[in-house]
Each structure stands twice: as structure tokens, then as C-alpha cells.
Amino acid sequence: MKKQKLAPRAFNREIYHDVPENVFYGTDDGDQDGSFGEFKEFEHHYYQVEPKRRDNIHMISVVGGLYGLNLLPLWRPKKLTFFDINPAAVSYFHLIRNNWLSSNSQQEFLQRLTDADYPVENEQQAFIRENIRLKQEGRLPRTRGSSKRSYQQSWKIALDNFQLTKEILKNTPTEIRTEPMESNSFSRYIREQDNLWIYASNISQFHFFELEFNDPANVVILQIIHPELPQLLDLSDMAGKPVKLNVEIPLSAEYLVPAEQV
């Protein structure tokens, strides 16, 4: 019997399931000096694919520390899905998105976060709003949340392209899902789609799993394993047949073989 492979940090994956204190206020994905040197690979891939593949991208991103915001001005998606297993992380995304849309500039946006002068809808959002304020003051304790880089460093590309990012967040149909990437509901959600560009952050550090695509004509998945180990896997060369994606380290894919052919 084949022994199941375990992700490197599988032992503590459940601490992120529904723990308000485990929201990431900023990100440390990518180059650890905050240079975004890893982005050269992403840009090269984006601009070398057939132009028609860029016309209707449905970008799916884990919330996490919202590194995915930096991909918006590059991939310029026509549909957005943000998801996270932690409901507090989803609330965090709502607050960041709302403040981005309510601000006219990068400076105004960051000041709003610092001042914490914006409405919230419930106690969880109030908790997150206070954590954002504490982060901006450099006083966020680890008992309330995780914080490494500043927002200017975490979301540099998105902030440098503030108006374009705002336009995308404002005008792009957006779905929010509170579920793990390995769930049956997530698998059903993506299986029939062939225009998915997925940012999975470092999920495979905590859990190995499989996803299936009926025809991955325009499916791309990007993961960044800490530290500084990005992997971008483009499945378009496997178009025309069902494919199984192994979300592991490293990513891999194989054709799904019908049971009668096994």
C-alpha cells in the first residue's frame, strides 16, 4: 500500500482554520528582501503566452497576507475569486478592499488604515480594524496577529499601480469563498473552468491534495514556498483531456486515465 505523503508542516495546518489571531497583516511571500525579484518570472510568463489567453482570466487567490493583490495589475483579470479557510481572513480582505475603493491615492489608503476611521459591520471586523491600526503603529502583538513586512513592502506592486488596482477591484465581478482549497466544494467550483490563473501562496506547505480540470486550456497555478521558492505551472500544454493537478512541493500534473483503461 502506497504511503501517503505529508506536507512539511501538516502537523499544524489546523491552526489557520478559524482562528482570528492567525490573520496575516501583510505578507512575506516572495523574495525576503521585499524586492519582488520573483516577479520577473511572472511577467515573462504573462507576456509570452498567446494574447487571447490574457483576454478572459479568472484569477483565484487565497487571501493569506494578500500577496495576490500584486498580481492584479499584471494579470488584469476579468473575474476574481478570493478564498480562505479562516473567516477572519475573509473579513480582513473585505476591509482592505473597501478602504482601497474608498481612497483616492496610496497615501490616503494607508492613512485610513492608520487612523482606523472607517465603519465595520461586526465584532470580528472591529478586532481586525484595531489590529491594522496597531500594525501601522508598529505595535501589533503576536497574540493578536502576524505581521512582518509593512504594507508598502507587502503590496508594493499593487500600491505603485494604485488606480489600476482600484479599477480592477471596483469593476471586476468578485466572489468570496470561505473554504479550504482542498475541499470538495472548491474542487467542484473550478473543475469545469478553463481560464483559471490561481495564486496558492504556500498552501502546499500545510497540505498535499489534488485538483482536477476537465480541460486546462488556460489554467495556470502559482505557488511561493517560503522562502523565495516560486513555482509557476502552466497546464495549457495538456489541453484537450482531463488533468489531475498534484498540489505538492513541487507542483506536478498528469492526465486522468478513465477507469476502463486502467
PDB file of C-alpha atoms in Angstrom:
ATOM      1  CA  MET A   1       0.000   0.000   0.000  1.00  0.00           C
ATOM      2  CA  LYS A   2       1.359   3.367  -1.052  1.00  0.00           C
ATOM      3  CA  LYS A   3       2.208   5.561   1.913  1.00  0.00           C
ATOM      4  CA  GLN A   4       0.510   8.951   1.831  1.00  0.00           C
ATOM      5  CA  LYS A   5       2.922  11.852   1.545  1.00  0.00           C
ATOM      6  CA  LEU A   6       2.539  14.584   4.123  1.00  0.00           C
ATOM      7  CA  ALA A   7       3.202  18.277   3.658  1.00  0.00           C
ATOM      8  CA  PRO A   8       6.194  19.632   5.627  1.00  0.00           C
ATOM      9  CA  ARG A   9       4.008  21.491   8.119  1.00  0.00           C
ATOM     10  CA  ALA A  10       0.947  19.232   8.084  1.00  0.00           C
ATOM     11  CA  PHE A  11       1.156  18.928  11.865  1.00  0.00           C
ATOM     12  CA  ASN A  12      -0.122  22.473  12.427  1.00  0.00           C
ATOM     13  CA  ARG A  13      -2.332  23.197   9.426  1.00  0.00           C
ATOM     14  CA  GLU A  14      -5.493  23.378  11.553  1.00  0.00           C
ATOM     15  CA  ILE A  15      -4.326  26.472  13.438  1.00  0.00           C
ATOM     16  CA  TYR A  16      -5.461  28.526  10.451  1.00  0.00           C
ATOM     17  CA  HIS A  17      -8.965  27.089  10.138  1.00  0.00           C
ATOM     18  CA  ASP A  18     -10.979  29.533  12.239  1.00  0.00           C
ATOM     19  CA  VAL A  19      -8.593  31.498  14.433  1.00  0.00           C
ATOM     20  CA  PRO A  20      -8.959  35.309  14.332  1.00  0.00           C
ATOM     21  CA  GLU A  21      -5.492  35.688  15.857  1.00  0.00           C
ATOM     22  CA  ASN A  22      -3.904  33.984  12.845  1.00  0.00           C
ATOM     23  CA  VAL A  23      -4.616  36.591  10.192  1.00  0.00           C
ATOM     24  CA  PHE A  24      -1.538  37.754   8.261  1.00  0.00           C
ATOM     25  CA  TYR A  25      -1.305  41.541   8.284  1.00  0.00           C
ATOM     26  CA  GLY A  26       0.994  41.843   5.298  1.00  0.00           C
ATOM     27  CA  THR A  27       2.952  39.124   3.560  1.00  0.00           C
ATOM     28  CA  ASP A  28       6.411  37.624   3.430  1.00  0.00           C
ATOM     29  CA  ASP A  29       5.798  35.679   0.214  1.00  0.00           C
ATOM     30  CA  GLY A  30       8.468  36.076  -2.420  1.00  0.00           C
ATOM     31  CA  ASP A  31      11.996  37.450  -2.129  1.00  0.00           C
ATOM     32  CA  GLN A  32      12.740  38.067   1.516  1.00  0.00           C
ATOM     33  CA  ASP A  33      14.302  41.467   0.867  1.00  0.00           C
ATOM     34  CA  GLY A  34      10.953  42.686  -0.446  1.00  0.00           C
ATOM     35  CA  SER A  35      12.461  43.406  -3.871  1.00  0.00           C
ATOM     36  CA  PHE A  36       9.802  41.407  -5.757  1.00  0.00           C
ATOM     37  CA  GLY A  37      12.603  39.902  -7.812  1.00  0.00           C
ATOM     38  CA  GLU A  38      10.408  36.827  -8.289  1.00  0.00           C
ATOM     39  CA  PHE A  39       8.015  38.945 -10.338  1.00  0.00           C
ATOM     40  CA  LYS A  40      10.294  38.877 -13.382  1.00  0.00           C
ATOM     41  CA  GLU A  41       9.343  35.237 -13.911  1.00  0.00           C
ATOM     42  CA  PHE A  42       5.625  36.000 -13.590  1.00  0.00           C
ATOM     43  CA  GLU A  43       5.858  38.932 -16.011  1.00  0.00           C
ATOM     44  CA  HIS A  44       7.828  36.892 -18.536  1.00  0.00           C
ATOM     45  CA  HIS A  45       5.239  34.132 -18.469  1.00  0.00           C
ATOM     46  CA  TYR A  46       2.300  36.538 -18.773  1.00  0.00           C
ATOM     47  CA  TYR A  47       3.681  38.368 -21.791  1.00  0.00           C
ATOM     48  CA  GLN A  48       4.862  35.262 -23.646  1.00  0.00           C
ATOM     49  CA  VAL A  49       1.531  33.406 -23.684  1.00  0.00           C
ATOM     50  CA  GLU A  50      -0.823  33.793 -26.631  1.00  0.00           C
ATOM     51  CA  PRO A  51      -2.583  37.180 -26.306  1.00  0.00           C
ATOM     52  CA  LYS A  52      -6.031  35.578 -26.420  1.00  0.00           C
ATOM     53  CA  ARG A  53      -5.194  33.705 -23.204  1.00  0.00           C
ATOM     54  CA  ARG A  54      -4.943  37.040 -21.391  1.00  0.00           C
ATOM     55  CA  ASP A  55      -8.378  38.263 -22.503  1.00  0.00           C
ATOM     56  CA  ASN A  56     -10.594  36.440 -20.021  1.00  0.00           C
ATOM     57  CA  ILE A  57      -8.545  35.480 -16.967  1.00  0.00           C
ATOM     58  CA  HIS A  58     -10.440  34.348 -13.904  1.00  0.00           C
ATOM     59  CA  MET A  59      -7.949  34.946 -11.112  1.00  0.00           C
ATOM     60  CA  ILE A  60      -8.353  32.899  -7.953  1.00  0.00           C
ATOM     61  CA  SER A  61      -6.274  33.855  -4.929  1.00  0.00           C
ATOM     62  CA  VAL A  62      -6.004  32.731  -1.358  1.00  0.00           C
ATOM     63  CA  VAL A  63      -6.369  35.708   0.999  1.00  0.00           C
ATOM     64  CA  GLY A  64      -3.447  34.908   3.289  1.00  0.00           C
ATOM     65  CA  GLY A  65      -1.322  38.043   3.524  1.00  0.00           C
ATOM     66  CA  LEU A  66      -2.903  39.356   0.298  1.00  0.00           C
ATOM     67  CA  TYR A  67       0.200  38.995  -1.831  1.00  0.00           C
ATOM     68  CA  GLY A  68      -2.324  38.269  -4.572  1.00  0.00           C
ATOM     69  CA  LEU A  69      -3.137  41.979  -4.767  1.00  0.00           C
ATOM     70  CA  ASN A  70       0.192  42.418  -6.534  1.00  0.00           C
ATOM     71  CA  LEU A  71      -0.932  40.115  -9.331  1.00  0.00           C
ATOM     72  CA  LEU A  72      -3.988  42.223 -10.185  1.00  0.00           C
ATOM     73  CA  PRO A  73      -2.192  44.921 -12.234  1.00  0.00           C
ATOM     74  CA  LEU A  74      -0.175  42.206 -14.035  1.00  0.00           C
ATOM     75  CA  TRP A  75      -2.842  39.616 -14.836  1.00  0.00           C
ATOM     76  CA  ARG A  76      -5.702  42.181 -15.175  1.00  0.00           C
ATOM     77  CA  PRO A  77      -8.404  39.553 -14.590  1.00  0.00           C
ATOM     78  CA  LYS A  78     -11.993  39.760 -15.828  1.00  0.00           C
ATOM     79  CA  LYS A  79     -13.260  37.793 -12.823  1.00  0.00           C
ATOM     80  CA  LEU A  80     -11.938  37.467  -9.283  1.00  0.00           C
ATOM     81  CA  THR A  81     -12.298  34.883  -6.544  1.00  0.00           C
ATOM     82  CA  PHE A  82     -10.660  35.297  -3.150  1.00  0.00           C
ATOM     83  CA  PHE A  83     -10.871  32.439  -0.685  1.00  0.00           C
ATOM     84  CA  ASP A  84      -9.540  31.416   2.708  1.00  0.00           C
ATOM     85  CA  ILE A  85     -10.266  28.724   5.256  1.00  0.00           C
ATOM     86  CA  ASN A  86     -10.180  31.350   8.030  1.00  0.00           C
ATOM     87  CA  PRO A  87     -13.346  33.522   8.197  1.00  0.00           C
ATOM     88  CA  ALA A  88     -11.339  36.294   9.873  1.00  0.00           C
ATOM     89  CA  ALA A  89      -9.009  36.414   6.861  1.00  0.00           C
ATOM     90  CA  VAL A  90     -12.032  36.827   4.602  1.00  0.00           C
ATOM     91  CA  SER A  91     -13.224  39.718   6.798  1.00  0.00           C
ATOM     92  CA  TYR A  92      -9.750  41.211   6.517  1.00  0.00           C
ATOM     93  CA  PHE A  93      -9.984  41.113   2.727  1.00  0.00           C
ATOM     94  CA  HIS A  94     -13.345  42.894   2.858  1.00  0.00           C
ATOM     95  CA  LEU A  95     -11.889  45.727   4.964  1.00  0.00           C
ATOM     96  CA  ILE A  96      -8.814  46.148   2.775  1.00  0.00           C
ATOM     97  CA  ARG A  97     -10.901  46.115  -0.401  1.00  0.00           C
ATOM     98  CA  ASN A  98     -13.444  48.588   0.984  1.00  0.00           C
ATOM     99  CA  ASN A  99     -10.723  51.007   2.073  1.00  0.00           C
ATOM    100  CA  TRP A 100      -8.937  50.719  -1.264  1.00  0.00           C
ATOM    101  CA  LEU A 101     -12.149  51.588  -3.068  1.00  0.00           C
ATOM    102  CA  SER A 102     -12.851  54.487  -0.688  1.00  0.00           C
ATOM    103  CA  SER A 103      -9.422  56.075  -1.153  1.00  0.00           C
ATOM    104  CA  ASN A 104      -8.164  58.305  -3.938  1.00  0.00           C
ATOM    105  CA  SER A 105      -4.480  57.572  -3.534  1.00  0.00           C
ATOM    106  CA  GLN A 106      -1.986  55.225  -1.970  1.00  0.00           C
ATOM    107  CA  GLN A 107      -1.272  57.801   0.717  1.00  0.00           C
ATOM    108  CA  GLU A 108      -4.937  58.240   1.593  1.00  0.00           C
ATOM    109  CA  PHE A 109      -5.464  54.484   1.728  1.00  0.00           C
ATOM    110  CA  LEU A 110      -2.557  53.899   4.112  1.00  0.00           C
ATOM    111  CA  GLN A 111      -3.645  56.827   6.274  1.00  0.00           C
ATOM    112  CA  ARG A 112      -7.154  55.406   6.560  1.00  0.00           C
ATOM    113  CA  LEU A 113      -5.668  52.155   7.813  1.00  0.00           C
ATOM    114  CA  THR A 114      -3.558  54.077  10.337  1.00  0.00           C
ATOM    115  CA  ASP A 115      -6.414  56.233  11.579  1.00  0.00           C
ATOM    116  CA  ALA A 116      -8.866  53.298  11.776  1.00  0.00           C
ATOM    117  CA  ASP A 117     -11.577  55.794  10.892  1.00  0.00           C
ATOM    118  CA  TYR A 118     -13.901  53.650   8.803  1.00  0.00           C
ATOM    119  CA  PRO A 119     -17.050  51.630   9.519  1.00  0.00           C
ATOM    120  CA  VAL A 120     -17.132  47.949  10.413  1.00  0.00           C
ATOM    121  CA  GLU A 121     -20.051  45.559  10.475  1.00  0.00           C
ATOM    122  CA  ASN A 122     -19.357  43.296  13.434  1.00  0.00           C
ATOM    123  CA  GLU A 123     -17.036  42.495  16.336  1.00  0.00           C
ATOM    124  CA  GLN A 124     -14.702  40.448  14.181  1.00  0.00           C
ATOM    125  CA  GLN A 125     -14.167  43.323  11.787  1.00  0.00           C
ATOM    126  CA  ALA A 126     -13.666  45.682  14.729  1.00  0.00           C
ATOM    127  CA  PHE A 127     -10.965  43.330  16.048  1.00  0.00           C
ATOM    128  CA  ILE A 128      -9.271  43.335  12.659  1.00  0.00           C
ATOM    129  CA  ARG A 129      -9.554  47.108  12.290  1.00  0.00           C
ATOM    130  CA  GLU A 130      -7.771  47.560  15.625  1.00  0.00           C
ATOM    131  CA  ASN A 131      -5.073  45.096  14.586  1.00  0.00           C
ATOM    132  CA  ILE A 132      -4.482  47.019  11.366  1.00  0.00           C
ATOM    133  CA  ARG A 133      -4.121  50.229  13.378  1.00  0.00           C
ATOM    134  CA  LEU A 134      -1.661  48.581  15.757  1.00  0.00           C
ATOM    135  CA  LYS A 135       0.332  47.217  12.818  1.00  0.00           C
ATOM    136  CA  GLN A 136       0.568  50.674  11.292  1.00  0.00           C
ATOM    137  CA  GLU A 137       1.935  51.932  14.596  1.00  0.00           C
ATOM    138  CA  GLY A 138       4.374  49.030  14.843  1.00  0.00           C
ATOM    139  CA  ARG A 139       2.686  47.715  17.998  1.00  0.00           C
ATOM    140  CA  LEU A 140       0.780  44.610  16.854  1.00  0.00           C
ATOM    141  CA  PRO A 141       1.474  41.794  19.348  1.00  0.00           C
ATOM    142  CA  ARG A 142       1.806  38.254  18.007  1.00  0.00           C
ATOM    143  CA  THR A 143      -1.081  37.240  20.255  1.00  0.00           C
ATOM    144  CA  ARG A 144      -3.417  39.264  18.008  1.00  0.00           C
ATOM    145  CA  GLY A 145      -1.998  38.567  14.550  1.00  0.00           C
ATOM    146  CA  SER A 146       1.054  38.028  12.385  1.00  0.00           C
ATOM    147  CA  SER A 147       2.936  40.954  10.890  1.00  0.00           C
ATOM    148  CA  LYS A 148       6.318  41.050   9.167  1.00  0.00           C
ATOM    149  CA  ARG A 149       6.640  43.482   6.267  1.00  0.00           C
ATOM    150  CA  SER A 150       4.946  46.853   6.098  1.00  0.00           C
ATOM    151  CA  TYR A 151       2.014  47.241   3.731  1.00  0.00           C
ATOM    152  CA  GLN A 152       4.201  49.337   1.440  1.00  0.00           C
ATOM    153  CA  GLN A 153       6.563  46.366   1.163  1.00  0.00           C
ATOM    154  CA  SER A 154       3.871  43.670   1.133  1.00  0.00           C
ATOM    155  CA  TRP A 155       1.771  45.188  -1.639  1.00  0.00           C
ATOM    156  CA  LYS A 156       4.370  47.290  -3.438  1.00  0.00           C
ATOM    157  CA  ILE A 157       3.292  46.477  -6.991  1.00  0.00           C
ATOM    158  CA  ALA A 158      -0.404  46.909  -6.232  1.00  0.00           C
ATOM    159  CA  LEU A 159       0.242  50.205  -4.412  1.00  0.00           C
ATOM    160  CA  ASP A 160       2.562  51.506  -7.122  1.00  0.00           C
ATOM    161  CA  ASN A 161      -0.327  50.861  -9.518  1.00  0.00           C
ATOM    162  CA  PHE A 162      -2.942  52.096  -7.061  1.00  0.00           C
ATOM    163  CA  GLN A 163      -5.527  53.412  -9.536  1.00  0.00           C
ATOM    164  CA  LEU A 164      -5.343  50.375 -11.813  1.00  0.00           C
ATOM    165  CA  THR A 165      -5.681  48.039  -8.838  1.00  0.00           C
ATOM    166  CA  LYS A 166      -8.620  50.097  -7.616  1.00  0.00           C
ATOM    167  CA  GLU A 167     -10.288  49.934 -11.018  1.00  0.00           C
ATOM    168  CA  ILE A 168      -9.919  46.152 -11.084  1.00  0.00           C
ATOM    169  CA  LEU A 169     -11.247  45.761  -7.524  1.00  0.00           C
ATOM    170  CA  LYS A 170     -14.165  48.060  -8.338  1.00  0.00           C
ATOM    171  CA  ASN A 171     -15.250  46.751 -11.730  1.00  0.00           C
ATOM    172  CA  THR A 172     -14.344  43.071 -11.721  1.00  0.00           C
ATOM    173  CA  PRO A 173     -17.037  40.615 -10.593  1.00  0.00           C
ATOM    174  CA  THR A 174     -15.743  39.165  -7.340  1.00  0.00           C
ATOM    175  CA  GLU A 175     -16.694  36.044  -5.437  1.00  0.00           C
ATOM    176  CA  ILE A 176     -15.619  35.403  -1.846  1.00  0.00           C
ATOM    177  CA  ARG A 177     -15.398  31.821  -0.619  1.00  0.00           C
ATOM    178  CA  THR A 178     -14.727  30.667   2.940  1.00  0.00           C
ATOM    179  CA  GLU A 179     -13.373  27.199   2.335  1.00  0.00           C
ATOM    180  CA  PRO A 180     -10.080  25.336   2.003  1.00  0.00           C
ATOM    181  CA  MET A 181      -8.560  24.797  -1.407  1.00  0.00           C
ATOM    182  CA  GLU A 182      -8.636  21.033  -0.869  1.00  0.00           C
ATOM    183  CA  SER A 183     -12.404  20.957  -0.174  1.00  0.00           C
ATOM    184  CA  ASN A 184     -14.876  19.151  -2.414  1.00  0.00           C
ATOM    185  CA  SER A 185     -16.796  22.383  -2.942  1.00  0.00           C
ATOM    186  CA  PHE A 186     -13.690  24.205  -4.197  1.00  0.00           C
ATOM    187  CA  SER A 187     -12.846  21.269  -6.465  1.00  0.00           C
ATOM    188  CA  ARG A 188     -16.339  21.300  -7.971  1.00  0.00           C
ATOM    189  CA  TYR A 189     -16.147  25.072  -8.403  1.00  0.00           C
ATOM    190  CA  ILE A 190     -13.029  25.001 -10.567  1.00  0.00           C
ATOM    191  CA  ARG A 191     -13.253  21.688 -12.433  1.00  0.00           C
ATOM    192  CA  GLU A 192     -15.293  22.892 -15.419  1.00  0.00           C
ATOM    193  CA  GLN A 193     -13.408  26.166 -15.868  1.00  0.00           C
ATOM    194  CA  ASP A 194     -10.552  26.510 -18.353  1.00  0.00           C
ATOM    195  CA  ASN A 195      -9.484  30.121 -17.811  1.00  0.00           C
ATOM    196  CA  LEU A 196      -8.150  29.950 -14.264  1.00  0.00           C
ATOM    197  CA  TRP A 197      -4.972  31.650 -13.071  1.00  0.00           C
ATOM    198  CA  ILE A 198      -4.555  30.594  -9.454  1.00  0.00           C
ATOM    199  CA  TYR A 199      -2.360  32.020  -6.724  1.00  0.00           C
ATOM    200  CA  ALA A 200      -1.982  29.392  -3.991  1.00  0.00           C
ATOM    201  CA  SER A 201       0.673  31.087  -1.816  1.00  0.00           C
ATOM    202  CA  ASN A 202       2.301  28.356   0.318  1.00  0.00           C
ATOM    203  CA  ILE A 203      -0.745  26.149   0.905  1.00  0.00           C
ATOM    204  CA  SER A 204       1.176  23.006  -0.004  1.00  0.00           C
ATOM    205  CA  GLN A 205       3.453  23.559   2.962  1.00  0.00           C
ATOM    206  CA  PHE A 206       0.494  22.541   5.114  1.00  0.00           C
ATOM    207  CA  HIS A 207      -1.472  20.099   2.972  1.00  0.00           C
ATOM    208  CA  PHE A 208      -0.922  17.986  -0.132  1.00  0.00           C
ATOM    209  CA  PHE A 209      -4.011  17.376  -2.265  1.00  0.00           C
ATOM    210  CA  GLU A 210      -5.280  17.003  -5.829  1.00  0.00           C
ATOM    211  CA  LEU A 211      -7.402  19.147  -8.111  1.00  0.00           C
ATOM    212  CA  GLU A 212      -8.953  18.093 -11.407  1.00  0.00           C
ATOM    213  CA  PHE A 213      -9.664  20.039 -14.591  1.00  0.00           C
ATOM    214  CA  ASN A 214     -11.790  18.751 -17.440  1.00  0.00           C
ATOM    215  CA  ASP A 215      -9.774  20.731 -19.987  1.00  0.00           C
ATOM    216  CA  PRO A 216      -6.999  23.022 -18.715  1.00  0.00           C
ATOM    217  CA  ALA A 217      -6.716  25.042 -21.942  1.00  0.00           C
ATOM    218  CA  ASN A 218      -5.823  28.173 -20.000  1.00  0.00           C
ATOM    219  CA  VAL A 219      -5.024  27.085 -16.449  1.00  0.00           C
ATOM    220  CA  VAL A 220      -2.030  28.446 -14.544  1.00  0.00           C
ATOM    221  CA  ILE A 221      -1.141  27.851 -10.906  1.00  0.00           C
ATOM    222  CA  LEU A 222       1.441  29.793  -8.958  1.00  0.00           C
ATOM    223  CA  GLN A 223       2.747  28.922  -5.514  1.00  0.00           C
ATOM    224  CA  ILE A 224       5.514  30.539  -3.476  1.00  0.00           C
ATOM    225  CA  ILE A 225       7.094  28.276  -0.905  1.00  0.00           C
ATOM    226  CA  HIS A 226       8.850  30.158   1.872  1.00  0.00           C
ATOM    227  CA  PRO A 227      11.443  31.416   1.452  1.00  0.00           C
ATOM    228  CA  GLU A 228      11.971  32.547  -2.133  1.00  0.00           C
ATOM    229  CA  LEU A 229      10.841  29.457  -3.999  1.00  0.00           C
ATOM    230  CA  PRO A 230       8.169  30.375  -6.564  1.00  0.00           C
ATOM    231  CA  GLN A 231       6.789  27.802  -8.957  1.00  0.00           C
ATOM    232  CA  LEU A 232       4.535  28.672 -11.862  1.00  0.00           C
ATOM    233  CA  LEU A 233       2.943  25.711 -13.616  1.00  0.00           C
ATOM    234  CA  ASP A 234       1.088  26.301 -16.895  1.00  0.00           C
ATOM    235  CA  LEU A 235      -1.211  23.412 -17.826  1.00  0.00           C
ATOM    236  CA  SER A 236      -2.127  24.655 -21.309  1.00  0.00           C
ATOM    237  CA  ASP A 237       0.151  22.086 -22.973  1.00  0.00           C
ATOM    238  CA  MET A 238      -2.149  19.405 -21.544  1.00  0.00           C
ATOM    239  CA  ALA A 239      -5.315  20.938 -23.033  1.00  0.00           C
ATOM    240  CA  GLY A 240      -7.972  18.719 -24.537  1.00  0.00           C
ATOM    241  CA  LYS A 241      -8.054  15.997 -21.869  1.00  0.00           C
ATOM    242  CA  PRO A 242      -8.932  15.808 -18.161  1.00  0.00           C
ATOM    243  CA  VAL A 243      -5.939  16.529 -15.965  1.00  0.00           C
ATOM    244  CA  LYS A 244      -5.100  15.944 -12.313  1.00  0.00           C
ATOM    245  CA  LEU A 245      -3.023  18.632 -10.620  1.00  0.00           C
ATOM    246  CA  ASN A 246      -0.950  17.468  -7.668  1.00  0.00           C
ATOM    247  CA  VAL A 247      -0.704  20.406  -5.276  1.00  0.00           C
ATOM    248  CA  GLU A 248       2.525  19.388  -3.623  1.00  0.00           C
ATOM    249  CA  ILE A 249       6.140  20.579  -3.494  1.00  0.00           C
ATOM    250  CA  PRO A 250       6.841  20.831  -6.359  1.00  0.00           C
ATOM    251  CA  LEU A 251       3.602  21.114  -8.304  1.00  0.00           C
ATOM    252  CA  SER A 252       3.005  18.440 -10.922  1.00  0.00           C
ATOM    253  CA  ALA A 253       0.217  17.342 -13.253  1.00  0.00           C
ATOM    254  CA  GLU A 254      -0.826  14.199 -15.088  1.00  0.00           C
ATOM    255  CA  TYR A 255      -3.622  13.095 -17.370  1.00  0.00           C
ATOM    256  CA  LEU A 256      -6.617  11.464 -15.739  1.00  0.00           C
ATOM    257  CA  VAL A 257      -6.968   7.964 -17.080  1.00  0.00           C
ATOM    258  CA  PRO A 258     -10.560   6.629 -17.375  1.00  0.00           C
ATOM    259  CA  ALA A 259     -11.188   3.664 -15.082  1.00  0.00           C
ATOM    260  CA  GLU A 260     -11.850   1.322 -18.023  1.00  0.00           C
ATOM    261  CA  GLN A 261      -8.331   1.989 -19.315  1.00  0.00           C
ATOM    262  CA  VAL A 262      -6.551   1.170 -16.047  1.00  0.00           C
TER     263      VAL A 262
END
